[in-house]
Amino acid sequence: MFLQDYTKEFSYNLKLSLPIILGLLGHTLVGMIDNIMVGKLDPTNLAAVSLGNSFIFIAMSIGIGFSAAITPVVAEAHSKNHQEDLKKSFVNGFVLCLFLGCFLFGVILLFKPLLYMLDQPENVVELAIPYLNIVAFSLIPLLMFQALKQFSDGLSLTANSMYATILANIVNIIINYILIFGKFGFPQMGIIGAAIGTLISRIIMFGFLFFLLY
């Protein structure tokens, strides 16, 4: 009986946490998918994507860590049924994430010259920079999505963001295939196609979660 007092919430906790875990894995999969698909071109393109994603991963980790503060504030307001506080928590969190996304985008653009100081081949850096420009911009819709995700998690609606992340990865694979390799009449864009796929998938991810919550 004593043990049951502690384990009775396990199934509910797992139900809430598994979609969150899968959603976070989905963010990592976007970069991994780019690496796998670009790797079929040549080692230089693969090195450029990996170099660009190393910058993006740092910025993404900062943004996701910042947005995590939204969830407990929302959960507290929701548990007390304070609708006005709930509204303020969402609006403030969303605006802050939007500004943070723009800030991180600017920081990455500002620190791009550091790529030349990492003792990497110049042709790899030249390929990585245009890829980095586009994927860095995708941090803005990504953090807008994170604001919605953390708000949704605070309402215990954790599955919504998981569905959006799964959809984003499917869209990313399809667009990558079309643009990287030039399928269905589209030009072969290589590494730039992978960056465009990431950007579009993150915009769709945000739009889909917004639709689910609306």
mmCIF file of C-alpha atoms in Angstrom:
data_model
loop_
_atom_site.group_PDB
_atom_site.id
_atom_site.type_symbol
_atom_site.label_atom_id
_atom_site.label_comp_id
_atom_site.label_asym_id
_atom_site.label_seq_id
_atom_site.Cartn_x
_atom_site.Cartn_y
_atom_site.Cartn_z
ATOM 1 C CA MET A 1 0.000 0.000 0.000
ATOM 2 C CA PHE A 2 2.847 2.394 0.879
ATOM 3 C CA LEU A 3 4.516 1.779 -2.507
ATOM 4 C CA GLN A 4 1.234 2.277 -4.357
ATOM 5 C CA ASP A 5 0.965 5.795 -2.932
ATOM 6 C CA TYR A 6 4.074 6.677 -4.917
ATOM 7 C CA THR A 7 3.462 4.622 -8.071
ATOM 8 C CA LYS A 8 -0.206 5.418 -8.728
ATOM 9 C CA GLU A 9 0.751 8.532 -10.736
ATOM 10 C CA PHE A 10 3.392 6.751 -12.847
ATOM 11 C CA SER A 11 1.067 5.925 -15.740
ATOM 12 C CA TYR A 12 -0.272 9.490 -15.887
ATOM 13 C CA ASN A 13 3.258 10.925 -15.760
ATOM 14 C CA LEU A 14 4.340 8.635 -18.593
ATOM 15 C CA LYS A 15 1.299 9.653 -20.619
ATOM 16 C CA LEU A 16 2.314 13.296 -20.245
ATOM 17 C CA SER A 17 6.071 12.873 -20.617
ATOM 18 C CA LEU A 18 6.373 10.516 -23.609
ATOM 19 C CA PRO A 19 4.971 13.049 -26.131
ATOM 20 C CA ILE A 20 7.344 15.682 -24.700
ATOM 21 C CA ILE A 21 10.324 13.342 -25.091
ATOM 22 C CA LEU A 22 9.336 12.451 -28.660
ATOM 23 C CA GLY A 23 8.797 16.121 -29.471
ATOM 24 C CA LEU A 24 12.287 17.073 -28.275
ATOM 25 C CA LEU A 25 13.781 14.175 -30.212
ATOM 26 C CA GLY A 26 11.963 15.516 -33.263
ATOM 27 C CA HIS A 27 13.923 18.793 -33.070
ATOM 28 C CA THR A 28 17.189 16.843 -33.124
ATOM 29 C CA LEU A 29 15.979 14.646 -35.972
ATOM 30 C CA VAL A 30 15.608 17.656 -38.288
ATOM 31 C CA GLY A 31 19.369 18.245 -38.271
ATOM 32 C CA MET A 32 20.097 14.516 -38.413
ATOM 33 C CA ILE A 33 17.856 14.110 -41.472
ATOM 34 C CA ASP A 34 19.694 16.967 -43.189
ATOM 35 C CA ASN A 35 23.015 15.235 -42.466
ATOM 36 C CA ILE A 36 21.831 11.872 -43.773
ATOM 37 C CA MET A 37 20.285 13.197 -46.979
ATOM 38 C CA VAL A 38 23.026 15.718 -47.822
ATOM 39 C CA GLY A 39 25.600 13.026 -47.094
ATOM 40 C CA LYS A 40 24.474 11.269 -50.268
ATOM 41 C CA LEU A 41 25.862 14.186 -52.306
ATOM 42 C CA ASP A 42 29.502 14.268 -51.199
ATOM 43 C CA PRO A 43 31.636 14.568 -48.037
ATOM 44 C CA THR A 44 32.150 18.332 -48.515
ATOM 45 C CA ASN A 45 28.410 19.072 -48.381
ATOM 46 C CA LEU A 46 28.035 16.779 -45.378
ATOM 47 C CA ALA A 47 30.844 18.600 -43.559
ATOM 48 C CA ALA A 48 29.211 21.960 -44.343
ATOM 49 C CA VAL A 49 25.828 20.881 -42.939
ATOM 50 C CA SER A 50 27.454 19.473 -39.806
ATOM 51 C CA LEU A 51 29.416 22.679 -39.295
ATOM 52 C CA GLY A 52 26.310 24.831 -39.705
ATOM 53 C CA ASN A 53 24.215 22.649 -37.420
ATOM 54 C CA SER A 54 26.822 22.860 -34.656
ATOM 55 C CA PHE A 55 26.113 26.611 -34.464
ATOM 56 C CA ILE A 56 22.360 26.117 -34.728
ATOM 57 C CA PHE A 57 22.289 23.486 -31.980
ATOM 58 C CA ILE A 58 23.790 25.904 -29.442
ATOM 59 C CA ALA A 59 21.273 28.638 -30.286
ATOM 60 C CA MET A 60 18.374 26.158 -30.359
ATOM 61 C CA SER A 61 19.325 24.803 -26.923
ATOM 62 C CA ILE A 62 19.336 28.331 -25.478
ATOM 63 C CA GLY A 63 15.932 29.077 -26.999
ATOM 64 C CA ILE A 64 14.294 25.826 -25.894
ATOM 65 C CA GLY A 65 15.733 26.184 -22.385
ATOM 66 C CA PHE A 66 14.354 29.720 -22.127
ATOM 67 C CA SER A 67 10.895 28.706 -23.359
ATOM 68 C CA ALA A 68 10.672 25.901 -20.775
ATOM 69 C CA ALA A 69 9.942 28.544 -18.123
ATOM 70 C CA ILE A 70 6.518 29.139 -19.692
ATOM 71 C CA THR A 71 5.098 25.728 -18.736
ATOM 72 C CA PRO A 72 5.116 25.953 -14.898
ATOM 73 C CA VAL A 73 3.677 29.485 -14.993
ATOM 74 C CA VAL A 74 0.856 28.345 -17.292
ATOM 75 C CA ALA A 75 0.247 25.187 -15.251
ATOM 76 C CA GLU A 76 -0.055 27.201 -12.024
ATOM 77 C CA ALA A 77 -2.554 29.639 -13.563
ATOM 78 C CA HIS A 78 -4.501 26.771 -15.117
ATOM 79 C CA SER A 79 -4.685 24.793 -11.861
ATOM 80 C CA LYS A 80 -6.109 27.851 -10.070
ATOM 81 C CA ASN A 81 -8.460 28.607 -12.986
ATOM 82 C CA HIS A 82 -7.088 32.161 -13.237
ATOM 83 C CA GLN A 83 -8.011 32.917 -16.859
ATOM 84 C CA GLU A 84 -6.505 36.403 -16.874
ATOM 85 C CA ASP A 85 -3.157 35.115 -15.553
ATOM 86 C CA LEU A 86 -3.306 32.303 -18.098
ATOM 87 C CA LYS A 87 -3.783 34.792 -20.914
ATOM 88 C CA LYS A 88 -0.942 37.009 -19.677
ATOM 89 C CA SER A 89 1.386 34.010 -19.340
ATOM 90 C CA PHE A 90 0.723 33.000 -22.922
ATOM 91 C CA VAL A 91 1.058 36.474 -24.424
ATOM 92 C CA ASN A 92 4.206 37.357 -22.467
ATOM 93 C CA GLY A 93 5.812 33.990 -23.219
ATOM 94 C CA PHE A 94 4.992 34.183 -26.910
ATOM 95 C CA VAL A 95 6.329 37.739 -27.295
ATOM 96 C CA LEU A 96 9.522 36.906 -25.396
ATOM 97 C CA CYS A 97 10.118 33.793 -27.532
ATOM 98 C CA LEU A 98 9.548 35.825 -30.689
ATOM 99 C CA PHE A 99 12.084 38.427 -29.606
ATOM 100 C CA LEU A 100 14.539 35.725 -28.507
ATOM 101 C CA GLY A 101 14.232 34.000 -31.892
ATOM 102 C CA CYS A 102 15.029 37.278 -33.672
ATOM 103 C CA PHE A 103 17.907 37.927 -31.252
ATOM 104 C CA LEU A 104 19.464 34.477 -31.767
ATOM 105 C CA PHE A 105 19.088 34.863 -35.525
ATOM 106 C CA GLY A 106 20.988 38.157 -35.318
ATOM 107 C CA VAL A 107 23.664 36.687 -33.054
ATOM 108 C CA ILE A 108 24.337 33.813 -35.472
ATOM 109 C CA LEU A 109 24.652 36.240 -38.386
ATOM 110 C CA LEU A 110 27.000 38.388 -36.302
ATOM 111 C CA PHE A 111 29.248 35.487 -35.336
ATOM 112 C CA LYS A 112 29.381 33.827 -38.767
ATOM 113 C CA PRO A 113 33.015 34.954 -39.270
ATOM 114 C CA LEU A 114 33.972 32.551 -36.450
ATOM 115 C CA LEU A 115 33.470 29.719 -38.931
ATOM 116 C CA TYR A 116 36.693 30.783 -40.629
ATOM 117 C CA MET A 117 38.567 30.488 -37.329
ATOM 118 C CA LEU A 118 37.629 26.850 -36.668
ATOM 119 C CA ASP A 119 40.421 25.438 -38.815
ATOM 120 C CA GLN A 120 37.960 24.097 -41.397
ATOM 121 C CA PRO A 121 38.605 23.894 -45.163
ATOM 122 C CA GLU A 122 37.574 27.137 -46.842
ATOM 123 C CA ASN A 123 35.292 25.396 -49.355
ATOM 124 C CA VAL A 124 33.388 23.768 -46.471
ATOM 125 C CA VAL A 125 32.910 27.135 -44.757
ATOM 126 C CA GLU A 126 31.763 28.759 -48.015
ATOM 127 C CA LEU A 127 29.084 26.068 -48.363
ATOM 128 C CA ALA A 128 28.072 26.245 -44.703
ATOM 129 C CA ILE A 129 27.398 30.006 -44.615
ATOM 130 C CA PRO A 130 24.361 30.160 -46.961
ATOM 131 C CA TYR A 131 22.961 27.048 -45.260
ATOM 132 C CA LEU A 132 23.489 28.697 -41.870
ATOM 133 C CA ASN A 133 21.748 31.904 -42.992
ATOM 134 C CA ILE A 134 18.506 30.093 -43.853
ATOM 135 C CA VAL A 135 18.474 27.652 -40.934
ATOM 136 C CA ALA A 136 19.282 30.477 -38.504
ATOM 137 C CA PHE A 137 16.183 32.306 -39.743
ATOM 138 C CA SER A 138 14.154 29.152 -39.023
ATOM 139 C CA LEU A 139 14.889 29.702 -35.319
ATOM 140 C CA ILE A 140 12.203 32.411 -35.334
ATOM 141 C CA PRO A 141 9.270 30.094 -36.248
ATOM 142 C CA LEU A 142 10.880 27.381 -34.094
ATOM 143 C CA LEU A 143 10.747 29.533 -30.970
ATOM 144 C CA MET A 144 7.246 30.752 -31.838
ATOM 145 C CA PHE A 145 6.345 27.053 -31.933
ATOM 146 C CA GLN A 146 8.106 26.522 -28.592
ATOM 147 C CA ALA A 147 5.960 29.221 -26.986
ATOM 148 C CA LEU A 148 2.823 27.406 -28.135
ATOM 149 C CA LYS A 149 4.285 24.036 -27.150
ATOM 150 C CA GLN A 150 5.148 25.079 -23.610
ATOM 151 C CA PHE A 151 1.729 26.692 -23.226
ATOM 152 C CA SER A 152 0.095 23.483 -24.468
ATOM 153 C CA ASP A 153 2.256 21.398 -22.100
ATOM 154 C CA GLY A 154 1.157 23.603 -19.200
ATOM 155 C CA LEU A 155 -2.445 22.668 -20.022
ATOM 156 C CA SER A 156 -1.427 18.947 -20.024
ATOM 157 C CA LEU A 157 -2.037 18.792 -23.808
ATOM 158 C CA THR A 158 1.390 17.350 -24.501
ATOM 159 C CA ALA A 159 0.367 15.220 -27.503
ATOM 160 C CA ASN A 160 -0.379 18.282 -29.656
ATOM 161 C CA SER A 161 3.250 19.340 -29.996
ATOM 162 C CA MET A 162 4.285 15.742 -30.682
ATOM 163 C CA TYR A 163 1.904 15.561 -33.655
ATOM 164 C CA ALA A 164 3.238 18.893 -34.952
ATOM 165 C CA THR A 165 6.854 17.717 -34.624
ATOM 166 C CA ILE A 166 6.143 14.439 -36.429
ATOM 167 C CA LEU A 167 4.440 16.359 -39.249
ATOM 168 C CA ALA A 168 7.418 18.739 -39.476
ATOM 169 C CA ASN A 169 9.868 15.858 -39.866
ATOM 170 C CA ILE A 170 7.758 14.258 -42.609
ATOM 171 C CA VAL A 171 7.537 17.592 -44.459
ATOM 172 C CA ASN A 172 11.288 18.100 -44.019
ATOM 173 C CA ILE A 173 12.087 14.703 -45.563
ATOM 174 C CA ILE A 174 9.788 15.310 -48.545
ATOM 175 C CA ILE A 175 11.078 18.821 -49.282
ATOM 176 C CA ASN A 176 14.682 17.715 -48.773
ATOM 177 C CA TYR A 177 14.225 14.891 -51.261
ATOM 178 C CA ILE A 178 12.691 17.222 -53.846
ATOM 179 C CA LEU A 179 15.086 20.172 -53.474
ATOM 180 C CA ILE A 180 18.377 18.490 -52.571
ATOM 181 C CA PHE A 181 18.273 16.073 -55.491
ATOM 182 C CA GLY A 182 16.148 18.106 -57.931
ATOM 183 C CA LYS A 183 13.069 15.869 -58.265
ATOM 184 C CA PHE A 184 9.704 16.540 -59.980
ATOM 185 C CA GLY A 185 11.074 19.334 -62.146
ATOM 186 C CA PHE A 186 12.684 21.326 -59.333
ATOM 187 C CA PRO A 187 16.340 22.390 -59.643
ATOM 188 C CA GLN A 188 18.972 20.433 -57.727
ATOM 189 C CA MET A 189 19.754 22.814 -54.867
ATOM 190 C CA GLY A 190 21.909 20.571 -52.694
ATOM 191 C CA ILE A 191 22.651 21.975 -49.250
ATOM 192 C CA ILE A 192 20.427 25.035 -49.830
ATOM 193 C CA GLY A 193 17.509 22.691 -50.499
ATOM 194 C CA ALA A 194 18.079 21.099 -47.089
ATOM 195 C CA ALA A 195 18.033 24.521 -45.433
ATOM 196 C CA ILE A 196 14.803 25.496 -47.203
ATOM 197 C CA GLY A 197 13.254 22.181 -46.115
ATOM 198 C CA THR A 198 14.121 22.924 -42.490
ATOM 199 C CA LEU A 199 12.692 26.443 -42.698
ATOM 200 C CA ILE A 200 9.413 25.382 -44.338
ATOM 201 C CA SER A 201 8.935 22.425 -41.982
ATOM 202 C CA ARG A 202 9.333 24.677 -38.932
ATOM 203 C CA ILE A 203 6.850 27.209 -40.295
ATOM 204 C CA ILE A 204 4.348 24.396 -40.904
ATOM 205 C CA MET A 205 5.070 22.979 -37.440
ATOM 206 C CA PHE A 206 4.152 26.319 -35.866
ATOM 207 C CA GLY A 207 1.055 26.749 -38.058
ATOM 208 C CA PHE A 208 -0.199 23.232 -37.330
ATOM 209 C CA LEU A 209 0.118 23.608 -33.536
ATOM 210 C CA PHE A 210 -1.525 27.026 -33.707
ATOM 211 C CA PHE A 211 -4.420 25.410 -35.589
ATOM 212 C CA LEU A 212 -4.741 22.619 -32.999
ATOM 213 C CA LEU A 213 -4.787 25.092 -30.095
ATOM 214 C CA TYR A 214 -7.012 27.676 -31.778
#
